PDB file of C-alpha atoms in Angstrom:
ATOM      1  CA  UNK A   1     -31.785   3.490   3.127  1.00  0.00           C
ATOM      2  CA  UNK A   2     -32.252   5.721   5.823  1.00  0.00           C
ATOM      3  CA  UNK A   3     -34.452   9.036   4.910  1.00  0.00           C
ATOM      4  CA  UNK A   4     -33.868  10.977   7.832  1.00  0.00           C
ATOM      5  CA  UNK A   5     -33.946  14.676   7.080  1.00  0.00           C
ATOM      6  CA  UNK A   6     -30.442  16.216   6.164  1.00  0.00           C
ATOM      7  CA  UNK A   7     -30.571  18.565   9.175  1.00  0.00           C
ATOM      8  CA  UNK A   8     -30.394  15.417  11.434  1.00  0.00           C
ATOM      9  CA  UNK A   9     -27.180  14.549   9.773  1.00  0.00           C
ATOM     10  CA  UNK A  10     -23.524  14.930   9.546  1.00  0.00           C
ATOM     11  CA  UNK A  11     -22.055  17.153   7.035  1.00  0.00           C
ATOM     12  CA  UNK A  12     -20.166  14.942   4.809  1.00  0.00           C
ATOM     13  CA  UNK A  13     -16.911  16.547   3.010  1.00  0.00           C
ATOM     14  CA  UNK A  14     -15.255  14.897   0.283  1.00  0.00           C
ATOM     15  CA  UNK A  15     -11.967  15.988  -0.577  1.00  0.00           C
ATOM     16  CA  UNK A  16     -11.737  14.781  -4.054  1.00  0.00           C
ATOM     17  CA  UNK A  17     -14.589  14.011  -6.643  1.00  0.00           C
ATOM     18  CA  UNK A  18     -13.168  11.122  -8.704  1.00  0.00           C
ATOM     19  CA  UNK A  19     -14.472   7.547  -9.009  1.00  0.00           C
ATOM     20  CA  UNK A  20     -14.304   6.813  -5.265  1.00  0.00           C
ATOM     21  CA  UNK A  21     -15.306  10.289  -4.031  1.00  0.00           C
ATOM     22  CA  UNK A  22     -18.339  10.040  -6.463  1.00  0.00           C
ATOM     23  CA  UNK A  23     -19.430   6.781  -5.110  1.00  0.00           C
ATOM     24  CA  UNK A  24     -19.158   7.639  -1.580  1.00  0.00           C
ATOM     25  CA  UNK A  25     -21.064  11.039  -2.535  1.00  0.00           C
ATOM     26  CA  UNK A  26     -23.769   9.254  -4.117  1.00  0.00           C
ATOM     27  CA  UNK A  27     -24.385   6.908  -1.103  1.00  0.00           C
ATOM     28  CA  UNK A  28     -24.256   9.705   1.324  1.00  0.00           C
ATOM     29  CA  UNK A  29     -26.715  11.635  -0.622  1.00  0.00           C
ATOM     30  CA  UNK A  30     -29.119   8.590  -0.973  1.00  0.00           C
ATOM     31  CA  UNK A  31     -29.099   8.298   3.075  1.00  0.00           C
ATOM     32  CA  UNK A  32     -29.953  11.955   3.151  1.00  0.00           C
ATOM     33  CA  UNK A  33     -26.555  13.567   4.215  1.00  0.00           C
ATOM     34  CA  UNK A  34     -25.518  16.787   3.316  1.00  0.00           C
ATOM     35  CA  UNK A  35     -22.563  16.833   0.872  1.00  0.00           C
ATOM     36  CA  UNK A  36     -19.738  19.695   0.383  1.00  0.00           C
ATOM     37  CA  UNK A  37     -17.016  18.716  -1.797  1.00  0.00           C
ATOM     38  CA  UNK A  38     -13.457  20.517  -2.546  1.00  0.00           C
ATOM     39  CA  UNK A  39     -11.530  19.437  -5.818  1.00  0.00           C
ATOM     40  CA  UNK A  40      -7.893  20.557  -6.642  1.00  0.00           C
ATOM     41  CA  UNK A  41      -8.140  23.999  -8.102  1.00  0.00           C
ATOM     42  CA  UNK A  42      -7.551  24.866 -12.012  1.00  0.00           C
ATOM     43  CA  UNK A  43      -9.991  21.962 -13.090  1.00  0.00           C
ATOM     44  CA  UNK A  44     -13.038  23.878 -14.503  1.00  0.00           C
ATOM     45  CA  UNK A  45     -14.451  20.508 -15.592  1.00  0.00           C
ATOM     46  CA  UNK A  46     -15.780  19.861 -11.821  1.00  0.00           C
ATOM     47  CA  UNK A  47     -18.131  23.034 -12.360  1.00  0.00           C
ATOM     48  CA  UNK A  48     -19.854  21.338 -15.203  1.00  0.00           C
ATOM     49  CA  UNK A  49     -19.684  17.602 -14.242  1.00  0.00           C
ATOM     50  CA  UNK A  50     -20.238  18.052 -10.367  1.00  0.00           C
ATOM     51  CA  UNK A  51     -23.689  19.094 -10.682  1.00  0.00           C
ATOM     52  CA  UNK A  52     -24.666  15.694 -12.863  1.00  0.00           C
ATOM     53  CA  UNK A  53     -22.539  13.565 -10.690  1.00  0.00           C
ATOM     54  CA  UNK A  54     -23.451  15.065  -7.244  1.00  0.00           C
ATOM     55  CA  UNK A  55     -26.204  17.323  -7.703  1.00  0.00           C
ATOM     56  CA  UNK A  56     -26.764  17.717  -3.928  1.00  0.00           C
ATOM     57  CA  UNK A  57     -23.343  18.849  -3.218  1.00  0.00           C
ATOM     58  CA  UNK A  58     -21.906  22.093  -2.811  1.00  0.00           C
ATOM     59  CA  UNK A  59     -18.449  22.640  -4.391  1.00  0.00           C
ATOM     60  CA  UNK A  60     -16.515  24.770  -1.788  1.00  0.00           C
ATOM     61  CA  UNK A  61     -12.791  25.948  -1.352  1.00  0.00           C
ATOM     62  CA  UNK A  62     -10.883  23.348   1.094  1.00  0.00           C
ATOM     63  CA  UNK A  63     -10.554  26.202   3.664  1.00  0.00           C
ATOM     64  CA  UNK A  64     -14.323  26.021   3.894  1.00  0.00           C
ATOM     65  CA  UNK A  65     -14.606  22.157   3.818  1.00  0.00           C
ATOM     66  CA  UNK A  66     -12.158  22.009   6.748  1.00  0.00           C
ATOM     67  CA  UNK A  67     -13.746  24.257   8.955  1.00  0.00           C
ATOM     68  CA  UNK A  68     -17.503  22.885   8.042  1.00  0.00           C
ATOM     69  CA  UNK A  69     -17.445  19.427   7.698  1.00  0.00           C
ATOM     70  CA  UNK A  70     -18.359  16.902  10.438  1.00  0.00           C
ATOM     71  CA  UNK A  71     -16.634  14.041   8.687  1.00  0.00           C
ATOM     72  CA  UNK A  72     -14.092  14.751   6.253  1.00  0.00           C
ATOM     73  CA  UNK A  73     -13.497  12.107   3.743  1.00  0.00           C
ATOM     74  CA  UNK A  74      -9.884  12.084   1.882  1.00  0.00           C
ATOM     75  CA  UNK A  75     -10.749  10.444  -1.549  1.00  0.00           C
ATOM     76  CA  UNK A  76      -7.756  11.437  -3.629  1.00  0.00           C
ATOM     77  CA  UNK A  77      -4.577   9.851  -4.737  1.00  0.00           C
ATOM     78  CA  UNK A  78      -2.458   9.517  -1.426  1.00  0.00           C
ATOM     79  CA  UNK A  79       0.719  11.186  -2.797  1.00  0.00           C
ATOM     80  CA  UNK A  80      -1.302  14.401  -3.046  1.00  0.00           C
ATOM     81  CA  UNK A  81      -1.805  14.510   0.670  1.00  0.00           C
ATOM     82  CA  UNK A  82       1.770  15.912   0.606  1.00  0.00           C
ATOM     83  CA  UNK A  83       0.467  19.290  -0.589  1.00  0.00           C
ATOM     84  CA  UNK A  84      -2.589  19.546   1.638  1.00  0.00           C
ATOM     85  CA  UNK A  85      -2.465  20.786   5.200  1.00  0.00           C
ATOM     86  CA  UNK A  86      -4.998  19.165   7.403  1.00  0.00           C
ATOM     87  CA  UNK A  87      -4.262  21.361  10.472  1.00  0.00           C
ATOM     88  CA  UNK A  88      -7.450  23.681  10.018  1.00  0.00           C
ATOM     89  CA  UNK A  89      -9.791  20.576   9.816  1.00  0.00           C
ATOM     90  CA  UNK A  90     -12.479  20.619  12.921  1.00  0.00           C
ATOM     91  CA  UNK A  91     -14.232  17.255  12.257  1.00  0.00           C
ATOM     92  CA  UNK A  92     -13.231  13.695  11.930  1.00  0.00           C
ATOM     93  CA  UNK A  93     -10.845  12.735   8.952  1.00  0.00           C
ATOM     94  CA  UNK A  94     -11.394   9.669   7.408  1.00  0.00           C
ATOM     95  CA  UNK A  95      -8.350   8.525   5.316  1.00  0.00           C
ATOM     96  CA  UNK A  96      -9.747   6.465   2.273  1.00  0.00           C
ATOM     97  CA  UNK A  97      -6.508   6.633   0.544  1.00  0.00           C
ATOM     98  CA  UNK A  98      -4.308   3.756  -0.598  1.00  0.00           C
ATOM     99  CA  UNK A  99      -0.419   3.442  -1.472  1.00  0.00           C
ATOM    100  CA  UNK A 100      -0.468   2.589  -5.036  1.00  0.00           C
ATOM    101  CA  UNK A 101       3.138   2.629  -6.050  1.00  0.00           C
ATOM    102  CA  UNK A 102       2.525   1.305  -9.509  1.00  0.00           C
ATOM    103  CA  UNK A 103       0.257   4.355 -10.193  1.00  0.00           C
ATOM    104  CA  UNK A 104       1.127   6.973  -7.664  1.00  0.00           C
ATOM    105  CA  UNK A 105       4.723   6.609  -7.324  1.00  0.00           C
ATOM    106  CA  UNK A 106       6.237   6.387  -3.621  1.00  0.00           C
ATOM    107  CA  UNK A 107       3.687   7.099  -0.759  1.00  0.00           C
ATOM    108  CA  UNK A 108       4.586  10.445   1.194  1.00  0.00           C
ATOM    109  CA  UNK A 109       3.777   9.059   4.397  1.00  0.00           C
ATOM    110  CA  UNK A 110       6.859   6.534   4.090  1.00  0.00           C
ATOM    111  CA  UNK A 111       4.795   3.339   5.148  1.00  0.00           C
ATOM    112  CA  UNK A 112       6.416   0.613   6.889  1.00  0.00           C
ATOM    113  CA  UNK A 113       4.861  -2.898   8.248  1.00  0.00           C
ATOM    114  CA  UNK A 114       4.537  -1.328  11.658  1.00  0.00           C
ATOM    115  CA  UNK A 115       3.293   2.175  10.468  1.00  0.00           C
ATOM    116  CA  UNK A 116       0.309   2.104   8.034  1.00  0.00           C
ATOM    117  CA  UNK A 117      -0.663   5.370   6.152  1.00  0.00           C
ATOM    118  CA  UNK A 118      -3.022   6.656   8.672  1.00  0.00           C
ATOM    119  CA  UNK A 119      -0.669   6.216  11.470  1.00  0.00           C
ATOM    120  CA  UNK A 120       1.959   8.588   9.774  1.00  0.00           C
ATOM    121  CA  UNK A 121      -1.057  10.912   9.004  1.00  0.00           C
ATOM    122  CA  UNK A 122      -1.942  10.717  12.617  1.00  0.00           C
ATOM    123  CA  UNK A 123       1.813  11.624  13.621  1.00  0.00           C
ATOM    124  CA  UNK A 124       1.910  14.754  11.630  1.00  0.00           C
ATOM    125  CA  UNK A 125      -1.797  16.003  12.946  1.00  0.00           C
ATOM    126  CA  UNK A 126      -1.834  14.651  16.542  1.00  0.00           C
ATOM    127  CA  UNK A 127      -4.537  16.737  17.136  1.00  0.00           C
ATOM    128  CA  UNK A 128      -7.120  15.108  14.915  1.00  0.00           C
ATOM    129  CA  UNK A 129      -9.076  12.070  15.076  1.00  0.00           C
ATOM    130  CA  UNK A 130      -7.983  10.181  12.006  1.00  0.00           C
ATOM    131  CA  UNK A 131      -9.892   6.875  11.179  1.00  0.00           C
ATOM    132  CA  UNK A 132      -9.053   4.507   8.320  1.00  0.00           C
ATOM    133  CA  UNK A 133     -12.002   3.496   6.288  1.00  0.00           C
ATOM    134  CA  UNK A 134     -13.777   3.260   2.873  1.00  0.00           C
ATOM    135  CA  UNK A 135     -10.319   2.145   1.313  1.00  0.00           C
ATOM    136  CA  UNK A 136     -10.617  -1.386   1.147  1.00  0.00           C
ATOM    137  CA  UNK A 137     -13.666  -2.134  -0.981  1.00  0.00           C
ATOM    138  CA  UNK A 138     -13.695  -0.821  -5.002  1.00  0.00           C
ATOM    139  CA  UNK A 139     -15.721   2.045  -5.981  1.00  0.00           C
ATOM    140  CA  UNK A 140     -17.727  -0.315  -8.026  1.00  0.00           C
ATOM    141  CA  UNK A 141     -18.457  -2.828  -5.087  1.00  0.00           C
ATOM    142  CA  UNK A 142     -19.587   0.187  -3.030  1.00  0.00           C
ATOM    143  CA  UNK A 143     -21.928   1.440  -5.519  1.00  0.00           C
ATOM    144  CA  UNK A 144     -23.271  -2.041  -6.098  1.00  0.00           C
ATOM    145  CA  UNK A 145     -23.348  -3.909  -2.720  1.00  0.00           C
ATOM    146  CA  UNK A 146     -24.962  -0.999  -0.436  1.00  0.00           C
ATOM    147  CA  UNK A 147     -28.182  -2.810   1.584  1.00  0.00           C
ATOM    148  CA  UNK A 148     -30.486  -1.501   4.034  1.00  0.00           C
ATOM    149  CA  UNK A 149     -29.734  -1.940   7.634  1.00  0.00           C
ATOM    150  CA  UNK A 150     -30.373  -5.567   8.876  1.00  0.00           C
ATOM    151  CA  UNK A 151     -30.474  -7.121   5.377  1.00  0.00           C
ATOM    152  CA  UNK A 152     -28.871 -10.582   5.116  1.00  0.00           C
ATOM    153  CA  UNK A 153     -25.679 -11.028   3.689  1.00  0.00           C
ATOM    154  CA  UNK A 154     -24.432  -7.434   4.348  1.00  0.00           C
ATOM    155  CA  UNK A 155     -21.043  -6.587   3.183  1.00  0.00           C
ATOM    156  CA  UNK A 156     -19.116  -4.891   6.025  1.00  0.00           C
ATOM    157  CA  UNK A 157     -16.457  -1.745   5.836  1.00  0.00           C
ATOM    158  CA  UNK A 158     -14.061  -1.533   8.558  1.00  0.00           C
ATOM    159  CA  UNK A 159     -13.273   1.428  10.662  1.00  0.00           C
ATOM    160  CA  UNK A 160      -9.807   1.542  12.380  1.00  0.00           C
ATOM    161  CA  UNK A 161      -8.829   4.156  14.797  1.00  0.00           C
ATOM    162  CA  UNK A 162      -8.291   4.684  18.589  1.00  0.00           C
ATOM    163  CA  UNK A 163     -10.761   7.444  19.261  1.00  0.00           C
ATOM    164  CA  UNK A 164     -13.690   5.732  20.061  1.00  0.00           C
ATOM    165  CA  UNK A 165     -16.175   8.321  19.613  1.00  0.00           C
ATOM    166  CA  UNK A 166     -14.943   9.097  16.204  1.00  0.00           C
ATOM    167  CA  UNK A 167     -14.819   5.598  15.337  1.00  0.00           C
ATOM    168  CA  UNK A 168     -18.339   5.023  16.427  1.00  0.00           C
ATOM    169  CA  UNK A 169     -19.787   8.236  14.716  1.00  0.00           C
ATOM    170  CA  UNK A 170     -17.831   6.996  11.355  1.00  0.00           C
ATOM    171  CA  UNK A 171     -19.390   3.635  11.897  1.00  0.00           C
ATOM    172  CA  UNK A 172     -22.848   5.164  12.178  1.00  0.00           C
ATOM    173  CA  UNK A 173     -22.254   6.813   8.794  1.00  0.00           C
ATOM    174  CA  UNK A 174     -21.089   3.499   7.051  1.00  0.00           C
ATOM    175  CA  UNK A 175     -24.025   1.798   8.499  1.00  0.00           C
ATOM    176  CA  UNK A 176     -26.528   4.575   7.196  1.00  0.00           C
ATOM    177  CA  UNK A 177     -24.988   4.429   3.516  1.00  0.00           C
ATOM    178  CA  UNK A 178     -25.331   0.507   3.509  1.00  0.00           C
ATOM    179  CA  UNK A 179     -22.724  -1.628   5.151  1.00  0.00           C
ATOM    180  CA  UNK A 180     -22.040  -3.230   8.330  1.00  0.00           C
ATOM    181  CA  UNK A 181     -19.333  -1.405  10.231  1.00  0.00           C
ATOM    182  CA  UNK A 182     -16.617  -3.403  11.935  1.00  0.00           C
ATOM    183  CA  UNK A 183     -14.705  -1.160  14.608  1.00  0.00           C
ATOM    184  CA  UNK A 184     -10.980  -1.940  14.812  1.00  0.00           C
ATOM    185  CA  UNK A 185      -8.445  -0.537  16.973  1.00  0.00           C
ATOM    186  CA  UNK A 186      -5.410   1.553  14.589  1.00  0.00           C
ATOM    187  CA  UNK A 187      -2.954  -1.176  15.214  1.00  0.00           C
ATOM    188  CA  UNK A 188      -5.370  -3.334  12.738  1.00  0.00           C
ATOM    189  CA  UNK A 189      -5.452  -0.477  10.142  1.00  0.00           C
ATOM    190  CA  UNK A 190      -2.820  -2.142   8.141  1.00  0.00           C
ATOM    191  CA  UNK A 191      -5.430  -5.080   7.622  1.00  0.00           C
ATOM    192  CA  UNK A 192      -7.189  -2.565   5.366  1.00  0.00           C
ATOM    193  CA  UNK A 193      -4.537  -1.499   2.901  1.00  0.00           C
ATOM    194  CA  UNK A 194      -3.126  -3.108  -0.012  1.00  0.00           C
ATOM    195  CA  UNK A 195      -1.305  -6.397   0.699  1.00  0.00           C
ATOM    196  CA  UNK A 196      -3.638  -6.552   3.990  1.00  0.00           C
ATOM    197  CA  UNK A 197      -5.979  -9.377   4.353  1.00  0.00           C
ATOM    198  CA  UNK A 198      -9.176  -7.453   4.047  1.00  0.00           C
ATOM    199  CA  UNK A 199      -8.050  -5.391   1.324  1.00  0.00           C
ATOM    200  CA  UNK A 200     -10.367  -6.353  -1.642  1.00  0.00           C
ATOM    201  CA  UNK A 201     -12.053  -8.953   0.050  1.00  0.00           C
ATOM    202  CA  UNK A 202     -15.882  -9.423   0.359  1.00  0.00           C
ATOM    203  CA  UNK A 203     -16.175 -10.036   4.187  1.00  0.00           C
ATOM    204  CA  UNK A 204     -19.356 -10.271   6.303  1.00  0.00           C
ATOM    205  CA  UNK A 205     -19.670  -9.813  10.004  1.00  0.00           C
ATOM    206  CA  UNK A 206     -18.974 -13.448  10.702  1.00  0.00           C
ATOM    207  CA  UNK A 207     -15.977 -13.429   8.703  1.00  0.00           C
ATOM    208  CA  UNK A 208     -13.961 -10.919  11.144  1.00  0.00           C
ATOM    209  CA  UNK A 209     -11.895 -12.713  13.944  1.00  0.00           C
ATOM    210  CA  UNK A 210     -13.584 -11.691  17.102  1.00  0.00           C
ATOM    211  CA  UNK A 211     -10.182 -10.968  18.677  1.00  0.00           C
ATOM    212  CA  UNK A 212      -9.370  -7.991  16.752  1.00  0.00           C
ATOM    213  CA  UNK A 213     -13.198  -6.124  16.429  1.00  0.00           C
ATOM    214  CA  UNK A 214     -13.297  -3.462  19.078  1.00  0.00           C
ATOM    215  CA  UNK A 215     -17.108  -3.209  18.750  1.00  0.00           C
ATOM    216  CA  UNK A 216     -19.850  -5.074  16.911  1.00  0.00           C
ATOM    217  CA  UNK A 217     -23.069  -3.538  15.454  1.00  0.00           C
TER     218      UNK A 217
END
């Protein structure tokens, strides 16, 4: 992994420190990204477990996370987004949530085949740059399959959104933590969600149809 000093790196904010958030946080820390984490209030266990799970992370209130994170990753159950106000976020938002009706109930974003969950979030917060990524691979796969840049057989992680600058910045983060980024427009974000052809699949760069890829790295 890249070992560039932390002051050359984006501040990564994690909203949620469950299995997915912890896996992403560990990869980010290994790549020398500074970390800040916000969790649901009222759970004192995080004060005890976070220093072990993510020893380089700072546990901060959500309001501080929203103000300071360069890339804010939503790593929590999707229905929880209904009670979270993202209007104060200053950086890029990465939607790593999925609609799991069997475990979470109905999605608060009212997903339809023509409006994926990230599009619904974008409609709520048109002023924000919202990217869909890090949701279509399991946390165990992310932890096990990260490889250095240029390594053969590197797994891809897609980055979907219409803000090209934000998409490129998130793609650089994905590359740094061990995966080949594949940039897609927002119209293809549904491919990454449950039921989409990329969800849960181990794809390499050559596996992606050229006609849907916005940028290859």
